[in-house]
C-alpha positions as a printed NumPy array, in Angstrom:
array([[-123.851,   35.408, -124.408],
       [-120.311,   33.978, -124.728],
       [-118.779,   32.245, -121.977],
       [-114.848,   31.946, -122.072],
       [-113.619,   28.403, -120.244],
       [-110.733,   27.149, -118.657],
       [-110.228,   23.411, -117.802],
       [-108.21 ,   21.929, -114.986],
       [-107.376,   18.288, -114.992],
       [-104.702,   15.903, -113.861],
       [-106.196,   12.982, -116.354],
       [-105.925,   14.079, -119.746],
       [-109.068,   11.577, -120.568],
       [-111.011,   13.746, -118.169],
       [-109.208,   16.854, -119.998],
       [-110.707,   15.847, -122.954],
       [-113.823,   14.986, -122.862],
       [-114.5  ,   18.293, -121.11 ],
       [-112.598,   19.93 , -124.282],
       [-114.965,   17.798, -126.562],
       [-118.405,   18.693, -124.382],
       [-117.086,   22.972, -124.522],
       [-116.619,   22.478, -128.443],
       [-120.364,   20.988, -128.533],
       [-121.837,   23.737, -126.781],
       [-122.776,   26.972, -128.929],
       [-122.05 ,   29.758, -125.815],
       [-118.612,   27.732, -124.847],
       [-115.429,   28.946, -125.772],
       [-112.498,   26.757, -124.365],
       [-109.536,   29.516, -123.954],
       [-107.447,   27.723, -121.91 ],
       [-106.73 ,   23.452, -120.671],
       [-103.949,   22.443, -118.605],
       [-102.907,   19.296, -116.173],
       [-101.245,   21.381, -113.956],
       [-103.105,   24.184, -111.62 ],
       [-100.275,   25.949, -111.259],
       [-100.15 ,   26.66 , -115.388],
       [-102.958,   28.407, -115.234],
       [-103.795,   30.074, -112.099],
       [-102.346,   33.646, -113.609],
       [-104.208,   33.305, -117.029],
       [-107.72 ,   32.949, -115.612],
       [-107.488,   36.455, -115.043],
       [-105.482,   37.624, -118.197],
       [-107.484,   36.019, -120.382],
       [-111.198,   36.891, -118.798],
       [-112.332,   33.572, -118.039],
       [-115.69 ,   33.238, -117.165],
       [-115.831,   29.206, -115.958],
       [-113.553,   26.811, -114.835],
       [-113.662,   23.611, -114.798],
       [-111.873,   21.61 , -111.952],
       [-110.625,   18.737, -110.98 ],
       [-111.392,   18.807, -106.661],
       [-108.325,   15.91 , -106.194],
       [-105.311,   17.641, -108.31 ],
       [-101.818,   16.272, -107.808],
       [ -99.232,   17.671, -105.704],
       [ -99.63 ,   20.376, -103.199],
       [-101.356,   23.501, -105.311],
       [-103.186,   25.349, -101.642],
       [-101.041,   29.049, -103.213],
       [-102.845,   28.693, -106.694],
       [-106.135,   27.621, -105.568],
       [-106.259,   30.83 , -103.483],
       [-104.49 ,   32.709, -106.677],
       [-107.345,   31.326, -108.906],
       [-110.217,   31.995, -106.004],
       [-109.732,   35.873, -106.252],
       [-111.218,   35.915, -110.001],
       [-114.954,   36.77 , -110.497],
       [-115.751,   33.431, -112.414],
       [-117.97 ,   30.545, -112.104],
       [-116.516,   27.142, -110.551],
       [-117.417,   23.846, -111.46 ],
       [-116.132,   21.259, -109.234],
       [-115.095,   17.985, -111.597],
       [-114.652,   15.254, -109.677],
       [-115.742,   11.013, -109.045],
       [-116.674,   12.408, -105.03 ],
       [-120.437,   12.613, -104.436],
       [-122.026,   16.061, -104.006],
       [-121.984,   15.981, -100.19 ],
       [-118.489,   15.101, -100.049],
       [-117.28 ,   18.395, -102.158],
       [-119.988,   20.836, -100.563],
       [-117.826,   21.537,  -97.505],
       [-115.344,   22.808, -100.09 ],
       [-117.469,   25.732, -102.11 ],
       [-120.76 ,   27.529, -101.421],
       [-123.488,   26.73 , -104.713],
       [-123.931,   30.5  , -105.299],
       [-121.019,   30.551, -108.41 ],
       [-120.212,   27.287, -107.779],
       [-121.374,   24.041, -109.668],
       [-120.719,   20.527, -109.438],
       [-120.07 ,   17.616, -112.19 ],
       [-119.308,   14.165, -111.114],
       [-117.197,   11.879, -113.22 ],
       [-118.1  ,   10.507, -115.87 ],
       [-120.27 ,   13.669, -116.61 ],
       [-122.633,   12.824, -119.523],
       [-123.449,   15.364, -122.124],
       [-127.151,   16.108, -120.985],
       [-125.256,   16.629, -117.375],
       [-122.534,   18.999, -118.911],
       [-125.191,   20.981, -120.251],
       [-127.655,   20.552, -117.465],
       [-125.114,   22.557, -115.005],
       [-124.281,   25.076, -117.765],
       [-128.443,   25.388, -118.119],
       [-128.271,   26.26 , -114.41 ],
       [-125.789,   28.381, -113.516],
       [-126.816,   30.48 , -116.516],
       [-130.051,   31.024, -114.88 ],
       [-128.82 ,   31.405, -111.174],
       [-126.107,   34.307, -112.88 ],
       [-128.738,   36.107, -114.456]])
């Protein structure tokens, strides 16, 4: 199976690496990238995404598009340089993953390994 991906990221180092780990991967197709939450909230939708990648600590004040983007049937993945228990109190692990930065390779794929298996 084919999974469609959108990444969120205010550092476009972070932005690219994630672009360069999605290219890598045989089942990852990167359909959308932005800096800005707010450039993407409405596309996640349009354009049948079925992960995102995102930044937890995004610039300015983006509460209306992180409750836009929560109401699509996707897998999250939380990218951030916060430990686990510090981002837990934001998302339930049921479609919800976690990468901390810098995310190796083996952990890129690791969390892509796992949710497939918890979403099928």
């Amino acid at each position: 199976m084919q999974y469609r991906c959108a990444i969120i990221d205010d550092e476009p180092l972070a932005l690219d690496i994630l672009e360069s780990y999605i290219q890598r991967t045989p089942y990852l197709e990167l359909v959308t990238k932005s800096l800005e939450l707010k450039t993407v909230a409405d596309l996640i939708a349009e354009r049948k995404v079925d992960v995102v990648f995102m930044d937890v600590n995004l610039r300015g004040d983006n509460r209306e598009y992180i409750s836009r983007l929560m109401q699509n049937d996707c897998v999250f993945i939380l990218v951030t340089a916060y430990s686990s228990r510090e981002v837990q109190h934001l998302f339930h692990r049921g479609k919800r993953g976690y990468l901390g930065k810098p995310a190796s390779y083996k952990k890129f794929v690791g969390e892509m390994e796992r949710l497939k298996i918890a979403s099928s």
